[in-house]
GROMACS .gro file of C-alpha atoms in nm:
model
  218
    1UNK     CA    1   1.072   3.313   1.248
    2UNK     CA    2   1.018   3.194   0.892
    3UNK     CA    3   0.904   2.844   0.799
    4UNK     CA    4   1.195   2.684   0.614
    5UNK     CA    5   1.086   2.465   0.321
    6UNK     CA    6   1.283   2.207   0.124
    7UNK     CA    7   1.147   2.147  -0.228
    8UNK     CA    8   1.199   1.796  -0.367
    9UNK     CA    9   1.113   1.719  -0.730
   10UNK     CA   10   1.307   1.567  -1.016
   11UNK     CA   11   1.180   1.833  -1.260
   12UNK     CA   12   1.375   2.157  -1.245
   13UNK     CA   13   1.085   2.366  -1.377
   14UNK     CA   14   0.852   2.228  -1.110
   15UNK     CA   15   1.100   2.319  -0.839
   16UNK     CA   16   1.140   2.664  -0.990
   17UNK     CA   17   0.764   2.710  -0.992
   18UNK     CA   18   0.729   2.623  -0.625
   19UNK     CA   19   1.027   2.840  -0.538
   20UNK     CA   20   0.869   3.136  -0.717
   21UNK     CA   21   0.540   3.087  -0.532
   22UNK     CA   22   0.703   3.058  -0.191
   23UNK     CA   23   0.964   3.331  -0.241
   24UNK     CA   24   0.705   3.606  -0.227
   25UNK     CA   25   0.518   3.472   0.075
   26UNK     CA   26   0.577   3.638   0.409
   27UNK     CA   27   0.688   3.401   0.684
   28UNK     CA   28   0.805   3.129   0.443
   29UNK     CA   29   1.151   3.081   0.295
   30UNK     CA   30   1.294   2.819   0.061
   31UNK     CA   31   1.578   2.648   0.247
   32UNK     CA   32   1.690   2.446  -0.052
   33UNK     CA   33   1.604   2.200  -0.329
   34UNK     CA   34   1.663   1.834  -0.410
   35UNK     CA   35   1.595   1.631  -0.723
   36UNK     CA   36   1.601   1.274  -0.584
   37UNK     CA   37   1.499   1.091  -0.270
   38UNK     CA   38   1.861   1.043  -0.172
   39UNK     CA   39   1.933   1.412  -0.211
   40UNK     CA   40   1.621   1.489  -0.008
   41UNK     CA   41   1.756   1.286   0.285
   42UNK     CA   42   2.098   1.448   0.263
   43UNK     CA   43   1.960   1.801   0.232
   44UNK     CA   44   1.712   1.740   0.512
   45UNK     CA   45   1.997   1.646   0.743
   46UNK     CA   46   2.211   1.938   0.630
   47UNK     CA   47   1.950   2.214   0.612
   48UNK     CA   48   1.708   2.096   0.885
   49UNK     CA   49   1.396   2.238   0.717
   50UNK     CA   50   1.064   2.268   0.896
   51UNK     CA   51   0.860   2.134   0.603
   52UNK     CA   52   0.948   1.924   0.298
   53UNK     CA   53   0.745   1.929  -0.024
   54UNK     CA   54   0.811   1.578  -0.154
   55UNK     CA   55   0.744   1.450  -0.504
   56UNK     CA   56   0.649   1.082  -0.513
   57UNK     CA   57   0.793   0.943  -0.835
   58UNK     CA   58   1.162   1.020  -0.886
   59UNK     CA   59   1.457   0.828  -1.028
   60UNK     CA   60   1.651   0.614  -0.784
   61UNK     CA   61   1.502   0.641  -0.438
   62UNK     CA   62   1.141   0.756  -0.469
   63UNK     CA   63   0.956   0.996  -0.244
   64UNK     CA   64   0.793   0.719  -0.044
   65UNK     CA   65   1.124   0.565   0.061
   66UNK     CA   66   1.272   0.908   0.128
   67UNK     CA   67   0.974   1.005   0.342
   68UNK     CA   68   1.007   0.688   0.549
   69UNK     CA   69   1.377   0.751   0.604
   70UNK     CA   70   1.331   1.118   0.693
   71UNK     CA   71   1.035   1.069   0.927
   72UNK     CA   72   1.121   0.737   1.088
   73UNK     CA   73   1.496   0.730   1.038
   74UNK     CA   74   1.784   0.897   1.215
   75UNK     CA   75   1.611   1.231   1.255
   76UNK     CA   76   1.250   1.115   1.278
   77UNK     CA   77   1.184   1.293   1.605
   78UNK     CA   78   0.891   1.498   1.724
   79UNK     CA   79   1.077   1.810   1.615
   80UNK     CA   80   1.190   1.667   1.281
   81UNK     CA   81   1.073   1.797   0.943
   82UNK     CA   82   0.715   1.744   0.834
   83UNK     CA   83   0.666   1.596   0.488
   84UNK     CA   84   0.389   1.700   0.249
   85UNK     CA   85   0.368   1.461  -0.044
   86UNK     CA   86   0.299   1.605  -0.389
   87UNK     CA   87   0.117   1.373  -0.625
   88UNK     CA   88  -0.144   1.318  -0.894
   89UNK     CA   89  -0.452   1.095  -0.879
   90UNK     CA   90  -0.289   0.821  -1.086
   91UNK     CA   91  -0.037   0.765  -0.806
   92UNK     CA   92  -0.288   0.687  -0.533
   93UNK     CA   93  -0.107   0.382  -0.402
   94UNK     CA   94   0.210   0.584  -0.352
   95UNK     CA   95   0.014   0.840  -0.154
   96UNK     CA   96  -0.120   0.587   0.091
   97UNK     CA   97   0.225   0.435   0.128
   98UNK     CA   98   0.366   0.779   0.204
   99UNK     CA   99   0.100   0.846   0.466
  100UNK     CA  100   0.182   0.515   0.631
  101UNK     CA  101   0.550   0.608   0.616
  102UNK     CA  102   0.476   0.918   0.822
  103UNK     CA  103   0.396   1.199   0.581
  104UNK     CA  104   0.186   1.475   0.735
  105UNK     CA  105  -0.040   1.491   0.432
  106UNK     CA  106  -0.044   1.540   0.059
  107UNK     CA  107  -0.151   1.777  -0.214
  108UNK     CA  108  -0.205   1.751  -0.584
  109UNK     CA  109   0.061   1.933  -0.780
  110UNK     CA  110  -0.203   2.157  -0.934
  111UNK     CA  111  -0.362   2.246  -0.598
  112UNK     CA  112  -0.451   2.615  -0.553
  113UNK     CA  113  -0.170   2.829  -0.414
  114UNK     CA  114  -0.379   2.913  -0.107
  115UNK     CA  115  -0.415   2.542  -0.028
  116UNK     CA  116  -0.041   2.487  -0.067
  117UNK     CA  117   0.042   2.772   0.169
  118UNK     CA  118  -0.220   2.656   0.420
  119UNK     CA  119  -0.074   2.304   0.413
  120UNK     CA  120   0.279   2.433   0.473
  121UNK     CA  121   0.168   2.649   0.765
  122UNK     CA  122  -0.039   2.367   0.915
  123UNK     CA  123   0.246   2.119   0.882
  124UNK     CA  124   0.493   2.356   1.045
  125UNK     CA  125   0.282   2.356   1.362
  126UNK     CA  126   0.245   1.978   1.364
  127UNK     CA  127  -0.109   1.992   1.228
  128UNK     CA  128  -0.238   1.827   0.910
  129UNK     CA  129  -0.443   1.954   0.622
  130UNK     CA  130  -0.709   1.683   0.595
  131UNK     CA  131  -1.002   1.875   0.458
  132UNK     CA  132  -0.974   1.781   0.088
  133UNK     CA  133  -1.220   1.502   0.008
  134UNK     CA  134  -0.945   1.330  -0.190
  135UNK     CA  135  -0.753   1.249   0.128
  136UNK     CA  136  -1.036   1.054   0.283
  137UNK     CA  137  -1.119   0.880  -0.043
  138UNK     CA  138  -0.762   0.766  -0.101
  139UNK     CA  139  -0.708   0.644   0.252
  140UNK     CA  140  -1.036   0.452   0.240
  141UNK     CA  141  -0.949   0.297  -0.095
  142UNK     CA  142  -0.602   0.174  -0.011
  143UNK     CA  143  -0.635   0.070   0.352
  144UNK     CA  144  -0.732  -0.278   0.242
  145UNK     CA  145  -0.564  -0.481   0.512
  146UNK     CA  146  -0.842  -0.464   0.766
  147UNK     CA  147  -0.717  -0.565   1.110
  148UNK     CA  148  -0.912  -0.621   1.424
  149UNK     CA  149  -0.940  -0.304   1.635
  150UNK     CA  150  -0.702  -0.464   1.885
  151UNK     CA  151  -0.584  -0.366   2.229
  152UNK     CA  152  -0.490  -0.013   2.128
  153UNK     CA  153  -0.850   0.090   2.073
  154UNK     CA  154  -0.945  -0.053   2.413
  155UNK     CA  155  -0.722   0.215   2.566
  156UNK     CA  156  -0.956   0.487   2.442
  157UNK     CA  157  -1.254   0.615   2.633
  158UNK     CA  158  -1.596   0.618   2.469
  159UNK     CA  159  -1.561   0.989   2.398
  160UNK     CA  160  -1.213   0.943   2.252
  161UNK     CA  161  -1.351   0.674   2.021
  162UNK     CA  162  -1.612   0.924   1.902
  163UNK     CA  163  -1.344   1.182   1.839
  164UNK     CA  164  -1.124   0.932   1.654
  165UNK     CA  165  -1.408   0.854   1.414
  166UNK     CA  166  -1.457   1.226   1.348
  167UNK     CA  167  -1.085   1.275   1.290
  168UNK     CA  168  -1.098   0.985   1.042
  169UNK     CA  169  -1.365   1.175   0.852
  170UNK     CA  170  -1.125   1.466   0.814
  171UNK     CA  171  -1.293   1.702   1.061
  172UNK     CA  172  -1.091   1.983   1.218
  173UNK     CA  173  -1.089   2.049   1.593
  174UNK     CA  174  -1.344   2.324   1.542
  175UNK     CA  175  -1.574   2.093   1.348
  176UNK     CA  176  -1.534   1.817   1.606
  177UNK     CA  177  -1.619   2.063   1.882
  178UNK     CA  178  -1.934   2.171   1.699
  179UNK     CA  179  -2.038   1.811   1.634
  180UNK     CA  180  -1.997   1.707   1.999
  181UNK     CA  181  -2.110   2.036   2.155
  182UNK     CA  182  -1.780   2.087   2.339
  183UNK     CA  183  -1.519   2.361   2.326
  184UNK     CA  184  -1.247   2.360   2.061
  185UNK     CA  185  -0.987   2.331   2.335
  186UNK     CA  186  -1.160   2.018   2.468
  187UNK     CA  187  -1.162   1.867   2.120
  188UNK     CA  188  -0.793   1.947   2.083
  189UNK     CA  189  -0.721   1.779   2.417
  190UNK     CA  190  -0.912   1.465   2.314
  191UNK     CA  191  -0.714   1.445   1.990
  192UNK     CA  192  -0.385   1.483   2.179
  193UNK     CA  193  -0.485   1.204   2.419
  194UNK     CA  194  -0.579   0.977   2.127
  195UNK     CA  195  -0.246   1.033   1.952
  196UNK     CA  196  -0.057   0.970   2.276
  197UNK     CA  197  -0.245   0.652   2.369
  198UNK     CA  198  -0.216   0.504   2.019
  199UNK     CA  199   0.145   0.614   1.969
  200UNK     CA  200   0.061   0.811   1.654
  201UNK     CA  201   0.257   1.104   1.515
  202UNK     CA  202  -0.029   1.320   1.388
  203UNK     CA  203  -0.387   1.332   1.259
  204UNK     CA  204  -0.302   1.171   0.926
  205UNK     CA  205  -0.164   0.870   1.109
  206UNK     CA  206  -0.489   0.860   1.309
  207UNK     CA  207  -0.689   0.848   0.984
  208UNK     CA  208  -0.476   0.563   0.853
  209UNK     CA  209  -0.510   0.379   1.186
  210UNK     CA  210  -0.890   0.410   1.184
  211UNK     CA  211  -0.925   0.279   0.829
  212UNK     CA  212  -0.677  -0.006   0.875
  213UNK     CA  213  -0.857  -0.121   1.190
  214UNK     CA  214  -1.191  -0.116   1.009
  215UNK     CA  215  -1.330   0.148   1.244
  216UNK     CA  216  -1.467   0.342   0.947
  217UNK     CA  217  -1.574   0.219   0.608
  218UNK     CA  218  -1.434   0.306   0.269
   0.00000   0.00000   0.00000
């Protein structure tokens, strides 16, 4: 079954460029397009895509507000669409806001095609593409409201706390397994337990949580 992608950008040529890239990729199909945040919400409800490529700055409702509505609104369920935010470095604050709103991750608009395709495939399975150094730098920079770790962290075991810190550094399950000398399946299980105990949607939300609670430094 193909991964159905909704492309959201206010520039027609940008949408056409993404459509051209995705059209020739096996296992991925373009479900539709939208040029505003409001259209993105409407088309998401109508088309029920697996993944949404979401521009941040658009006229009217921006990508941040649209992401919040799509992820946390009427159809923000575990099986709802995953949002990948598209941005540039000068829009860092929008990126962090989008991650807090529930976006699975983000990419620069000029990211390599291979990275774009990898992000779409990862998002479709509920995973997140956190490897780019930019992700960790942006989250560290804009998570300025440092809260006390709180009762949520007390729910985690010592090992789960270790794993959370590694997730916050952007490590994959394989890298976490290698770091802790455990199997990849064990690492995956720890991550699942962490997300469940903290009530988080995915790994990106875990990164945001760790930085906001001051568990890792910027």
